[in-house]
Coordinates of C-alpha atoms in Angstrom, one line a residue:
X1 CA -10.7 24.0 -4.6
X2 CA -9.2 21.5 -6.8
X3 CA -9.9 21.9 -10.8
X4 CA -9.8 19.5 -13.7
X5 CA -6.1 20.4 -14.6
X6 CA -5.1 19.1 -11.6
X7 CA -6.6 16.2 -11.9
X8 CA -5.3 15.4 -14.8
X9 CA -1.7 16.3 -13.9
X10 CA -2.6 13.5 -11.1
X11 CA -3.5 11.0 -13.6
X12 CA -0.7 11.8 -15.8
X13 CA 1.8 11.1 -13.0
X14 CA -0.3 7.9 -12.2
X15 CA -0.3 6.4 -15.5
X16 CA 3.7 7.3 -15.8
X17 CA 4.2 5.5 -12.6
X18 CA 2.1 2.3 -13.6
X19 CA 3.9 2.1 -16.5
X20 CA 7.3 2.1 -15.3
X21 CA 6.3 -0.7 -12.5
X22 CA 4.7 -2.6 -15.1
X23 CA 7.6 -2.5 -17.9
X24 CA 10.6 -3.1 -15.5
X25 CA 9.4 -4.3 -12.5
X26 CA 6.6 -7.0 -13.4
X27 CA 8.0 -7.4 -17.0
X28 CA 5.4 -6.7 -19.3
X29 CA 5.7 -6.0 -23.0
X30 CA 5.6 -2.3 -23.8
X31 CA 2.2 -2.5 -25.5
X32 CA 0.4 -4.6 -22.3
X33 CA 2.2 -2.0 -19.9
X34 CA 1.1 0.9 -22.0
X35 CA -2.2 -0.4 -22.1
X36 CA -2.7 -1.0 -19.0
X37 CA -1.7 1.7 -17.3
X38 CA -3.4 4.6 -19.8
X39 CA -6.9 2.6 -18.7
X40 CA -6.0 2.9 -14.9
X41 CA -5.4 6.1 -15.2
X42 CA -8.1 7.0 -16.9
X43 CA -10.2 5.1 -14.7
X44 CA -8.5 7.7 -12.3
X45 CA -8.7 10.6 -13.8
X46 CA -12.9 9.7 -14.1
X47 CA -12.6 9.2 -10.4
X48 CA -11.1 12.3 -9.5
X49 CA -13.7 14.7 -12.0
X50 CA -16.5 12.7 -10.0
X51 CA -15.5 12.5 -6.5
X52 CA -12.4 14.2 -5.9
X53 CA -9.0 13.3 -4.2
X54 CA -10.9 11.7 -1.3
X55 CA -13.6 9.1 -0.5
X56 CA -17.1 8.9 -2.6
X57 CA -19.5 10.5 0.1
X58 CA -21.2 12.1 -2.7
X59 CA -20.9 14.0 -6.4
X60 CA -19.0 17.0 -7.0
X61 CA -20.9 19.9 -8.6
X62 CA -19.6 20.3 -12.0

């Protein structure tokens, strides 16, 4: 079963990962990269609390 500390550790490494593409790969200043990829991955980490790692058949039971 997969718990809310895991999904945050996900997101974490998410939002590390998005930042590092969008600094030195695509560019961006620090503040737009920072941005950017703290609201993806809390987009993600809202994902995974409501439907898990996989696809949205349905709600998880909180």
């Amino acid at each position: 079963m997969e718990n809310a500390l895991s999904h945050l550790f996900h997101a974490s490494i998410i939002t590390i990962i998005l930042y590092v593409i969008m600094k030195f790969i695509l560019n961006q200043t620090v503040s737009m990269s920072l941005n950017r990829s703290i609201l993806i991955g809390a987009l993600a980490l809202i994902y995974m609390i409501l439907f898990g790692h996989g696809m949205p058949t349905h709600l998880k039971k909180i």
